[in-house]
Short mmCIF file of C-alpha atoms and ligand atoms in Angstrom, two decimals:
data_model
loop_
_atom_site.label_atom_id
_atom_site.label_comp_id
_atom_site.label_asym_id
_atom_site.label_seq_id
_atom_site.Cartn_x
_atom_site.Cartn_y
_atom_site.Cartn_z
CA UNK A 1 28.07 13.08 51.44
CA UNK A 2 25.17 11.85 53.58
CA UNK A 3 22.31 11.32 51.08
CA UNK A 4 21.13 7.70 50.79
CA UNK A 5 18.42 6.37 48.52
CA UNK A 6 16.53 3.07 48.84
CA UNK A 7 14.61 1.92 45.75
CA UNK A 8 12.84 -1.18 44.49
CA UNK A 9 14.44 -2.95 41.52
CA UNK A 10 11.52 -5.09 40.33
CA UNK A 11 7.72 -4.54 40.50
CA UNK A 12 7.50 -3.43 44.12
CA UNK A 13 7.09 -5.41 47.36
CA UNK A 14 10.78 -6.28 47.48
CA UNK A 15 10.98 -5.57 51.21
CA UNK A 16 11.95 -1.89 50.95
CA UNK A 17 9.99 -1.14 54.12
CA UNK A 18 12.02 -3.60 56.15
CA UNK A 19 15.32 -2.30 54.74
CA UNK A 20 14.40 1.34 55.38
CA UNK A 21 13.38 0.51 58.95
CA UNK A 22 16.69 -1.28 59.58
CA UNK A 23 18.75 1.61 58.17
CA UNK A 24 16.67 4.30 59.88
CA UNK A 25 18.16 3.47 63.26
CA UNK A 26 21.20 5.47 62.17
CA UNK A 27 19.65 8.24 60.06
CA UNK A 28 18.46 11.74 61.02
CA UNK A 29 15.76 12.21 58.43
CA UNK A 30 13.69 10.00 56.13
CA UNK A 31 11.94 11.44 53.06
CA UNK A 32 9.35 9.81 50.82
CA UNK A 33 9.72 11.40 47.37
CA UNK A 34 7.02 9.87 45.13
CA UNK A 35 3.88 7.74 45.02
CA UNK A 36 1.25 7.77 47.71
CA UNK A 37 -0.78 5.25 49.63
CA UNK A 38 -0.63 2.82 46.72
CA UNK A 39 2.46 1.62 48.62
CA UNK A 40 2.21 -1.07 51.28
CA UNK A 41 5.35 -1.41 53.38
CA UNK A 42 5.44 -3.99 56.13
CA UNK A 43 7.81 -3.57 59.04
CA UNK A 44 8.01 -6.35 61.62
CA UNK A 45 9.37 -5.63 65.10
CA UNK A 46 9.34 -8.37 67.74
CA UNK A 47 6.64 -10.24 65.87
CA UNK A 48 4.42 -7.16 65.65
CA UNK A 49 3.48 -6.16 62.08
CA UNK A 50 3.22 -2.49 61.15
CA UNK A 51 1.77 -1.81 57.70
CA UNK A 52 2.63 1.62 56.35
CA UNK A 53 1.19 3.17 53.22
CA UNK A 54 1.99 6.86 53.25
CA UNK A 55 4.24 7.26 56.26
CA UNK A 56 7.96 6.68 55.71
CA UNK A 57 9.02 3.20 56.82
CA UNK A 58 11.50 4.66 59.30
CA UNK A 59 8.64 6.16 61.29
CA UNK A 60 9.03 3.72 64.18
CA UNK A 61 12.33 5.44 65.01
CA UNK A 62 11.07 8.57 66.74
CA UNK A 63 14.49 10.27 66.77
CA UNK A 64 14.33 10.67 62.96
CA UNK A 65 12.36 13.41 61.22
CA UNK A 66 9.94 11.80 58.77
CA UNK A 67 8.89 13.87 55.78
CA UNK A 68 6.33 13.12 53.12
CA UNK A 69 8.01 15.06 50.35
CA UNK A 70 6.88 17.40 47.55
CA UNK A 71 6.70 14.65 44.91
CA UNK A 72 4.25 12.52 46.90
CA UNK A 73 0.48 12.57 46.40
CA UNK A 74 -1.20 12.67 49.80
CA UNK A 75 -4.62 11.39 50.76
CA UNK A 76 -4.91 13.50 53.92
CA UNK A 77 -7.60 11.26 55.43
CA UNK A 78 -5.39 8.19 55.05
CA UNK A 79 -2.48 10.13 56.50
CA UNK A 80 -4.37 11.03 59.67
CA UNK A 81 -5.71 7.49 59.99
CA UNK A 82 -2.19 6.05 59.76
CA UNK A 83 -0.92 8.50 62.35
CA UNK A 84 -3.78 7.64 64.70
CA UNK A 85 -2.96 3.91 64.40
CA UNK A 86 0.59 4.62 65.53
CA UNK A 87 -0.66 6.90 68.32
CA UNK A 88 -2.90 4.09 69.54
CA UNK A 89 0.28 1.99 69.83
CA UNK A 90 1.73 4.63 72.15
CA UNK A 91 3.82 6.72 69.75
CA UNK A 92 3.72 10.53 70.04
CA UNK A 93 4.17 11.01 66.26
CA UNK A 94 5.59 14.51 66.67
CA UNK A 95 8.29 13.67 64.13
CA UNK A 96 5.97 13.36 61.10
CA UNK A 97 5.75 16.21 58.58
CA UNK A 98 4.33 16.80 55.12
CA UNK A 99 5.62 19.09 52.41
CA UNK A 100 3.54 22.13 51.58
CA UNK A 101 4.22 21.42 47.89
CA UNK A 102 2.85 17.86 47.90
CA UNK A 103 -0.38 17.34 45.99
CA UNK A 104 -3.62 16.25 47.61
CA UNK A 105 -5.55 13.19 46.51
CA UNK A 106 -9.13 14.43 46.37
CA UNK A 107 -12.22 12.21 46.81
CA UNK A 108 -12.99 12.51 43.08
CA UNK A 109 -9.52 11.15 42.21
CA UNK A 110 -10.32 7.92 44.02
CA UNK A 111 -13.70 7.65 42.36
CA UNK A 112 -12.29 8.34 38.88
CA UNK A 113 -9.50 5.77 39.41
CA UNK A 114 -12.13 3.16 40.26
CA UNK A 115 -14.38 4.11 37.33
CA UNK A 116 -11.53 4.20 34.80
CA UNK A 117 -10.60 0.68 35.83
CA UNK A 118 -14.19 -0.49 35.65
CA UNK A 119 -14.75 0.90 32.17
CA UNK A 120 -11.37 -0.28 30.88
CA UNK A 121 -12.64 -3.86 31.22
CA UNK A 122 -10.01 -6.25 29.89
CA UNK A 123 -7.58 -3.39 29.42
CA UNK A 124 -7.56 -2.40 33.06
CA UNK A 125 -4.20 -1.67 34.67
CA UNK A 126 -5.02 -3.28 37.98
CA UNK A 127 -4.36 -0.10 39.96
CA UNK A 128 -4.70 0.07 43.72
CA UNK A 129 -7.72 2.40 43.20
CA UNK A 130 -6.26 4.93 45.61
CA UNK A 131 -6.56 7.83 43.16
CA UNK A 132 -2.85 7.96 42.33
CA UNK A 133 -3.08 8.24 38.52
CA UNK A 134 -5.89 10.84 38.44
CA UNK A 135 -4.11 12.95 41.08
CA UNK A 136 -0.80 13.00 39.15
CA UNK A 137 -2.76 13.66 35.94
CA UNK A 138 -4.34 16.76 37.52
CA UNK A 139 -0.95 17.84 38.86
CA UNK A 140 0.52 17.85 35.35
CA UNK A 141 -2.64 19.37 33.86
CA UNK A 142 -2.08 22.16 36.44
CA UNK A 143 -5.42 21.71 38.11
CA UNK A 144 -4.34 19.93 41.27
CA UNK A 145 -4.42 21.07 44.88
CA UNK A 146 -1.18 21.45 46.79
CA UNK A 147 -1.11 21.21 50.58
CA UNK A 148 -0.42 24.95 51.00
CA UNK A 149 -3.63 25.69 49.10
CA UNK A 150 -5.66 23.76 51.64
CA UNK A 151 -4.17 25.89 54.40
CA UNK A 152 -5.41 29.01 52.61
CA UNK A 153 -8.96 27.77 53.13
CA UNK A 154 -10.89 30.61 51.45
CA UNK A 155 -8.81 30.11 48.31
CA UNK A 156 -9.27 26.32 48.61
CA UNK A 157 -13.04 26.63 48.79
CA UNK A 158 -13.31 28.91 45.79
CA UNK A 159 -10.94 26.80 43.63
CA UNK A 160 -12.76 23.64 44.68
CA UNK A 161 -16.05 25.13 43.53
CA UNK A 162 -14.76 25.56 39.98
CA UNK A 163 -12.86 22.29 39.81
CA UNK A 164 -15.59 20.17 41.36
CA UNK A 165 -18.09 21.53 38.85
CA UNK A 166 -15.89 20.17 36.06
CA UNK A 167 -15.34 16.85 37.82
CA UNK A 168 -19.06 16.48 38.41
CA UNK A 169 -19.68 17.04 34.71
CA UNK A 170 -17.34 14.15 34.04
CA UNK A 171 -18.91 11.94 36.69
CA UNK A 172 -22.48 12.54 35.60
CA UNK A 173 -22.13 12.84 31.81
CA UNK A 174 -19.42 10.33 31.06
CA UNK A 175 -19.82 7.80 33.85
CA UNK A 176 -23.51 8.30 34.74
CA UNK A 177 -22.60 8.65 38.42
CA UNK A 178 -24.11 10.87 41.10
CA UNK A 179 -22.34 14.25 41.48
CA UNK A 180 -20.21 14.81 44.60
CA UNK A 181 -21.45 17.38 47.08
CA UNK A 182 -19.40 20.56 47.33
CA UNK A 183 -20.68 21.38 50.83
CA UNK A 184 -19.90 17.92 52.18
CA UNK A 185 -16.39 18.04 50.73
CA UNK A 186 -15.70 21.48 52.19
CA UNK A 187 -16.82 20.23 55.59
CA UNK A 188 -14.70 17.08 55.29
CA UNK A 189 -11.58 19.15 54.63
CA UNK A 190 -12.44 21.80 57.25
CA UNK A 191 -12.48 19.05 59.87
CA UNK A 192 -8.92 17.93 59.16
CA UNK A 193 -7.43 21.36 58.51
CA UNK A 194 -5.88 21.93 61.99
CA UNK A 195 -4.17 18.52 62.00
CA UNK A 196 -2.76 19.04 58.50
CA UNK A 197 -1.63 22.58 59.33
CA UNK A 198 0.30 21.32 62.36
CA UNK A 199 2.34 18.92 60.24
CA UNK A 200 3.02 21.05 57.18
CA UNK A 201 6.55 22.28 56.49
CA UNK A 202 8.60 23.87 53.74
CA UNK A 203 10.75 20.76 53.29
CA UNK A 204 13.09 21.98 50.57
CA UNK A 205 15.14 24.17 52.90
CA UNK A 206 14.95 21.70 55.77
CA UNK A 207 16.25 18.72 53.78
CA UNK A 208 18.99 20.65 51.99
CA UNK A 209 20.22 22.22 55.22
CA UNK A 210 20.25 18.81 56.87
CA UNK A 211 22.42 17.47 54.01
CA UNK A 212 24.71 20.51 54.14
CA UNK A 213 25.14 19.97 57.89
CA UNK A 214 26.25 16.38 57.31
CA UNK A 215 23.06 14.90 58.73
CA UNK A 216 22.16 11.48 57.32
CA UNK A 217 19.13 11.71 55.07
CA UNK A 218 17.49 8.61 53.61
CA UNK A 219 15.21 8.98 50.59
CA UNK A 220 12.67 6.17 50.54
CA UNK A 221 11.27 4.96 47.23
CA UNK A 222 7.89 3.31 46.94
CA UNK A 223 6.98 0.99 44.01
CA UNK A 224 9.95 0.12 41.76
CA UNK A 225 11.77 0.53 38.43
CA UNK A 226 9.43 -1.68 36.38
CA UNK A 227 6.49 0.46 37.52
CA UNK A 228 8.29 3.68 36.51
CA UNK A 229 6.16 5.97 34.35
CA UNK A 230 8.97 6.39 31.77
CA UNK A 231 10.92 3.13 31.90
CA UNK A 232 8.47 0.55 33.24
CA UNK A 233 6.07 -1.68 31.30
CA UNK A 234 3.93 1.26 30.15
CA UNK A 235 0.94 1.56 30.45
CA UNK A 236 1.06 -1.07 33.22
CA UNK A 237 2.96 1.26 35.51
CA UNK A 238 2.30 3.72 38.28
CA UNK A 239 2.22 7.48 37.63
CA UNK A 240 5.53 8.55 39.18
CA UNK A 241 9.30 7.96 38.93
CA UNK A 242 10.34 5.54 41.67
CA UNK A 243 14.05 5.82 40.79
CA UNK A 244 17.00 7.86 42.05
CA UNK A 245 16.14 10.44 39.36
CA UNK A 246 12.76 10.80 41.07
CA UNK A 247 14.54 11.83 44.28
CA UNK A 248 15.88 15.03 42.72
CA UNK A 249 12.51 16.15 41.39
CA UNK A 250 10.41 14.72 44.20
CA UNK A 251 12.46 15.76 47.21
CA UNK A 252 14.11 18.88 45.78
CA UNK A 253 17.75 17.83 46.09
CA UNK A 254 20.51 18.00 43.50
CA UNK A 255 22.04 14.78 42.08
CA UNK A 256 25.37 15.76 43.62
CA UNK A 257 23.84 15.40 47.10
CA UNK A 258 23.15 11.71 46.62
CA UNK A 259 25.93 9.50 47.84
CA UNK A 260 24.60 5.97 47.65
CA UNK A 261 21.69 4.32 45.91
CA UNK A 262 20.65 1.03 47.47
CA UNK A 263 18.55 -1.28 45.30
CA UNK A 264 16.36 -3.84 47.01
CA UNK A 265 16.10 -7.13 45.10
CA UNK A 266 13.72 -9.87 46.14
CA UNK A 267 15.37 -13.28 45.51
CA UNK A 268 12.50 -14.12 43.15
CA UNK A 269 9.97 -11.96 41.27
CA UNK A 270 6.43 -10.86 42.07
CA UNK A 271 3.98 -8.51 40.43
CA UNK A 272 0.55 -7.23 41.51
CA UNK A 273 -1.90 -6.03 38.89
CA UNK A 274 -1.82 -6.50 35.13
CA UNK A 275 1.06 -6.30 32.66
CA UNK A 276 3.83 -8.47 31.21
CA UNK A 277 5.91 -10.66 33.50
CA UNK A 278 8.28 -12.84 31.49
CA UNK A 279 9.49 -15.17 34.26
CA UNK A 280 6.03 -15.67 35.79
CA UNK A 281 5.28 -19.21 36.99
CA UNK A 282 1.75 -20.52 36.55
CA UNK A 283 2.55 -23.87 38.13
CA UNK A 284 2.99 -25.37 41.59
CA UNK A 285 6.41 -23.71 41.95
CA UNK A 286 4.76 -20.29 41.66
CA UNK A 287 2.09 -21.35 44.12
CA UNK A 288 4.73 -22.65 46.54
CA UNK A 289 6.56 -19.30 46.43
CA UNK A 290 3.26 -17.45 46.99
CA UNK A 291 2.35 -19.52 50.04
CA UNK A 292 5.79 -19.75 51.67
CA UNK A 293 6.60 -16.11 50.87
CA UNK A 294 3.12 -14.89 51.96
CA UNK A 295 2.83 -13.06 48.66
CA UNK A 296 -0.46 -11.28 49.19
CA UNK A 297 -0.67 -7.50 48.81
CA UNK A 298 -0.54 -5.33 51.93
CA UNK A 299 -2.59 -2.56 50.29
CA UNK A 300 -5.30 -4.44 48.39
CA UNK A 301 -4.98 -8.01 49.74
CA UNK A 302 -4.61 -9.24 46.15
CA UNK A 303 -2.66 -12.38 45.47
CA UNK A 304 0.77 -11.47 44.01
CA UNK A 305 1.85 -13.15 40.77
CA UNK A 306 5.10 -15.06 41.38
CA UNK A 307 8.05 -16.15 39.24
CA UNK A 308 11.80 -16.74 39.14
CA UNK A 309 14.26 -13.91 39.61
CA UNK A 310 14.64 -11.89 36.40
CA UNK A 311 18.09 -10.34 36.14
CA UNK A 312 17.15 -8.56 32.92
CA UNK A 313 14.81 -6.59 35.16
CA UNK A 314 17.37 -5.99 37.91
CA UNK A 315 19.96 -4.90 35.34
CA UNK A 316 17.43 -2.39 33.97
CA UNK A 317 17.00 -1.02 37.50
CA UNK A 318 20.78 -0.91 37.99
CA UNK A 319 21.18 1.20 34.90
CA UNK A 320 18.31 3.55 35.67
CA UNK A 321 19.25 4.14 39.29
CA UNK A 322 23.05 4.00 39.24
CA UNK A 323 22.91 1.49 42.07
CA UNK A 324 25.89 1.42 44.43
CA UNK A 325 24.63 -1.48 46.57
CA UNK A 326 22.16 -4.31 46.44
CA UNK A 327 20.18 -5.74 49.32
CA UNK A 328 18.80 -9.21 48.56
CA UNK A 329 15.64 -10.05 50.48
CA UNK A 330 13.53 -13.16 51.08
CA UNK A 331 16.25 -15.56 49.97
CA UNK A 332 15.04 -17.77 52.85
CA UNK A 333 11.87 -18.44 50.81
CA UNK A 334 13.91 -20.33 48.17
CA UNK A 335 15.30 -22.85 50.67
CA UNK A 336 13.05 -25.76 49.61
CA UNK A 337 14.06 -26.07 45.96
CA UNK A 338 16.25 -28.73 44.37
CA UNK A 339 17.20 -26.27 41.67
CA UNK A 340 16.55 -22.58 41.13
CA UNK A 341 16.24 -20.74 37.85
CA UNK A 342 17.34 -17.22 37.06
CA UNK A 343 16.14 -15.42 33.95
CA UNK A 344 19.09 -13.86 32.13
CA UNK A 345 17.61 -13.06 28.74
CA UNK A 346 14.45 -12.85 26.65
CA UNK A 347 13.91 -14.74 23.43
CA UNK A 348 11.80 -12.68 21.05
CA UNK A 349 11.14 -13.98 17.51
CA UNK A 350 14.21 -16.22 17.71
CA UNK A 351 16.59 -13.52 18.97
CA UNK A 352 17.88 -13.35 22.55
CA UNK A 353 18.10 -9.91 24.12
CA UNK A 354 19.47 -8.80 27.47
CA UNK A 355 17.56 -5.60 28.05
CA UNK A 356 13.94 -4.54 28.59
CA UNK A 357 12.29 -3.73 25.25
CA UNK A 358 10.11 -0.64 25.09
CA UNK A 359 7.33 -2.36 23.16
CA UNK A 360 4.72 -4.12 25.19
CA UNK A 361 4.01 -6.40 22.22
CA UNK A 362 7.62 -7.59 22.25
CA UNK A 363 7.52 -8.12 26.01
CA UNK A 364 4.35 -10.14 25.73
CA UNK A 365 6.00 -12.45 23.17
CA UNK A 366 9.23 -12.81 25.15
CA UNK A 367 10.17 -16.26 26.43
CA UNK A 368 12.51 -16.44 29.40
CA UNK A 369 16.06 -17.73 28.89
CA UNK A 370 17.12 -19.37 32.15
CA UNK A 371 20.33 -20.25 33.90
CA UNK A 372 19.72 -23.06 36.37
CA UNK A 373 21.59 -23.18 39.66
CA UNK A 374 21.49 -25.89 42.33
CA UNK A 375 19.34 -25.18 45.41
CA UNK A 376 20.59 -25.46 49.01
CA UNK A 377 17.66 -27.27 50.67
CA UNK A 378 18.44 -25.93 54.13
CA UNK A 379 16.77 -23.42 56.46
CA UNK A 380 19.00 -20.34 56.47
CA UNK A 381 16.87 -17.96 58.52
CA UNK A 382 19.08 -18.24 61.62
CA UNK A 383 22.33 -17.59 59.78
CA UNK A 384 23.92 -14.15 60.36
CA UNK A 385 27.31 -14.67 58.75
CA UNK A 386 27.85 -14.96 54.99
CA UNK A 387 30.54 -17.63 55.41
CA UNK A 388 28.05 -19.88 57.16
CA UNK A 389 25.55 -19.88 54.29
CA UNK A 390 25.40 -23.11 52.27
CA UNK A 391 27.77 -23.00 49.27
CA UNK A 392 24.89 -23.07 46.75
CA UNK A 393 23.22 -20.11 48.44
CA UNK A 394 26.49 -18.14 48.32
CA UNK A 395 26.72 -19.08 44.65
CA UNK A 396 23.22 -17.68 44.02
CA UNK A 397 24.20 -14.39 45.67
CA UNK A 398 27.49 -14.19 43.77
CA UNK A 399 25.68 -14.86 40.50
CA UNK A 400 23.45 -11.82 41.09
CA UNK A 401 26.46 -9.70 42.03
CA UNK A 402 28.46 -10.71 38.97
CA UNK A 403 25.58 -10.36 36.54
CA UNK A 404 24.60 -6.89 37.71
CA UNK A 405 28.09 -5.65 38.54
CA UNK A 406 26.80 -4.21 41.83
CA UNK A 407 28.07 -5.39 45.22
CA UNK A 408 25.60 -7.15 47.51
CA UNK A 409 25.92 -5.37 50.85
CA UNK A 410 23.18 -7.07 52.82
CA UNK A 411 21.12 -10.24 52.63
CA UNK A 412 17.80 -10.41 54.44
CA UNK A 413 16.78 -13.89 55.63
CA UNK A 414 13.58 -13.06 57.49
CA UNK A 415 11.15 -10.21 58.18
CA UNK A 416 12.51 -9.14 61.59
CA UNK A 417 15.00 -6.31 62.13
CA UNK A 418 17.83 -8.68 63.04
CA UNK A 419 17.29 -11.24 60.26
CA UNK A 420 20.21 -9.90 58.27
CA UNK A 421 23.63 -10.85 56.96
CA UNK A 422 25.93 -7.89 56.35
CA UNK A 423 28.67 -8.07 53.75
CA UNK A 424 29.56 -4.39 53.48
CA UNK A 425 28.47 -1.52 55.78
CA UNK A 426 25.41 0.24 54.36
CA UNK A 427 25.40 3.39 56.50
P1 GDP B 1 7.85 -3.29 50.21
O1 GDP B 1 6.59 -2.81 49.59
O2 GDP B 1 9.00 -3.29 49.27
O3 GDP B 1 8.16 -2.60 51.51
O4 GDP B 1 7.59 -4.84 50.57
P2 GDP B 1 6.29 -5.42 51.31
O5 GDP B 1 6.34 -4.99 52.74
O6 GDP B 1 5.06 -5.09 50.53
O7 GDP B 1 6.51 -6.97 51.14
C1 GDP B 1 7.61 -7.63 51.69
C2 GDP B 1 7.11 -8.68 52.71
O8 GDP B 1 8.15 -9.59 53.00
C3 GDP B 1 6.73 -8.08 54.05
O9 GDP B 1 5.67 -8.82 54.59
C4 GDP B 1 7.98 -8.23 54.90
O10 GDP B 1 7.70 -8.34 56.29
C5 GDP B 1 8.53 -9.52 54.38
N1 GDP B 1 10.01 -9.63 54.36
C6 GDP B 1 10.92 -8.66 54.13
N2 GDP B 1 12.16 -9.20 54.07
C7 GDP B 1 12.02 -10.52 54.27
C8 GDP B 1 12.94 -11.62 54.28
O11 GDP B 1 14.12 -11.48 54.07
N3 GDP B 1 12.40 -12.86 54.49
C9 GDP B 1 11.07 -13.07 54.70
N4 GDP B 1 10.66 -14.30 54.90
N5 GDP B 1 10.19 -12.06 54.70
C10 GDP B 1 10.65 -10.81 54.47
P1 IMO B 2 5.19 -0.87 47.18
O1 IMO B 2 5.74 0.46 47.58
C1 IMO B 2 3.46 -3.38 44.09
C2 IMO B 2 1.02 -1.38 41.05
C3 IMO B 2 -0.47 -1.67 41.03
C4 IMO B 2 -0.75 -1.54 39.54
C5 IMO B 2 0.16 -0.38 39.13
C6 IMO B 2 -0.56 0.96 39.08
O2 IMO B 2 4.47 -1.58 48.26
O3 IMO B 2 6.24 -1.69 46.51
P2 IMO B 2 -1.43 2.64 40.95
O4 IMO B 2 -2.43 2.45 42.05
O5 IMO B 2 -0.08 3.04 41.41
O6 IMO B 2 -1.94 3.53 39.86
O7 IMO B 2 -1.30 1.18 40.27
O8 IMO B 2 1.19 -0.33 40.10
N1 IMO B 2 1.55 -0.89 42.35
C7 IMO B 2 2.30 -1.63 43.16
N2 IMO B 2 2.67 -2.93 43.09
N3 IMO B 2 3.90 -2.61 45.10
C8 IMO B 2 3.54 -1.31 45.19
O9 IMO B 2 4.04 -0.49 46.11
C9 IMO B 2 2.69 -0.77 44.21
N4 IMO B 2 2.13 0.45 44.00
C10 IMO B 2 1.45 0.36 42.86
O10 IMO B 2 -0.73 -2.96 41.51
O11 IMO B 2 -0.28 -2.68 38.86
MG1 MG B 3 4.62 -3.38 49.26
#
């Protein structure tokens, strides 16, 4: 069966973009199934950086059909901007499509996201302020706009009139903001209508037929398990399901069509935004990881919080996703350390647990229980063969494999396409 899934196993920014780009060489179709332009996926090709937010990370491979699926929330203005950046680099971009069922991020969603964060004060989530939460909230409150509604422009205009009136009530009465202009918004959307129309497809049939015809389809997750709306550190999460379960709902494929689920694990942990992070390092080790690993957000430029690898977290992701393979990334960043710690449990009120508790209060009290392994103190970025890795580095990899019970199929030792060590064929 040719359905592959790539998901993040921590708090995002594991290097999913790089992994998807590498695998996309061999796939026929790449589908984003959740999230929106809160994602920031960096793909490096011959020293040139491409930062993708909404477009699937396989987009640089023009032979593959790229679909922004039904479960994604689309800011159409960001979409067109991203496409025009690629066009300016000489790509035709005729392989990029959006699902007619995807929801639209409206200008008021972005504004409300920003205002909610502002008024939350100390309790803010630290969102990307891209309108993700408010857009999903409207989707589930059944007052969102789907792409097909925009294409039926008379309907769009009349629905917008009613909805914008309500949103303006909220903006003016609750937040004391200026109302948004209906006429200006209609004009804004009218301007982009032809471009959006050109790229809209009914993706459900397309993707399922591709799978039935033995085409290789890769479902690309944004964010990660700990940001999952149901199983992450709620409320410090995003508003979608970035797991293999999310693929079924967000891309419209049955579980039986998914063959392999590849979890991307960064060799240490990072988190952007607020929320508990048990193995966070507030010392010079954390700062060293941040600087050497260039841990600054691609979407908001924020400094990422850094810490040791937390296998409690990766185990949680293994369980949720049914991972068949792991890809370990950025292990090259750990090459300077004398010893390296791995979190394998949480001590809460004197008891050690090996799972992620549901209560945020418990998580906030949790102290990390570490296993310490020796470092390898050697640059490994030019190594392409597992056997040539230093023994202590191999030991680190094997520890992850044994703890999670999932085979490590690839190790990434640098940002470029060829900076990889393969242990088991991925596609
Ligand atoms: P994503 O959101 O999961 O796609 O990850 P990001 O792109 O936000 O962050 C990962 C960063 O690490 C990017 O800048 C990548 O170019 C870079 N990267 C990916 N894999 C490796 C690796 O193995 N080693 C190093 N040094 N950098 C990597
Ligand atoms: P990629 O795909 C890291 C975080 C935000 C915030 C929380 C909610 O690059 O791994 P949202 O804007 O989604 O409502 O914010 O989720 N967040 C991410 N953190 N990587 C991402 O995406 C993220 N997308 C959202 O920082 O804490
Ligand atoms: Mg990212």
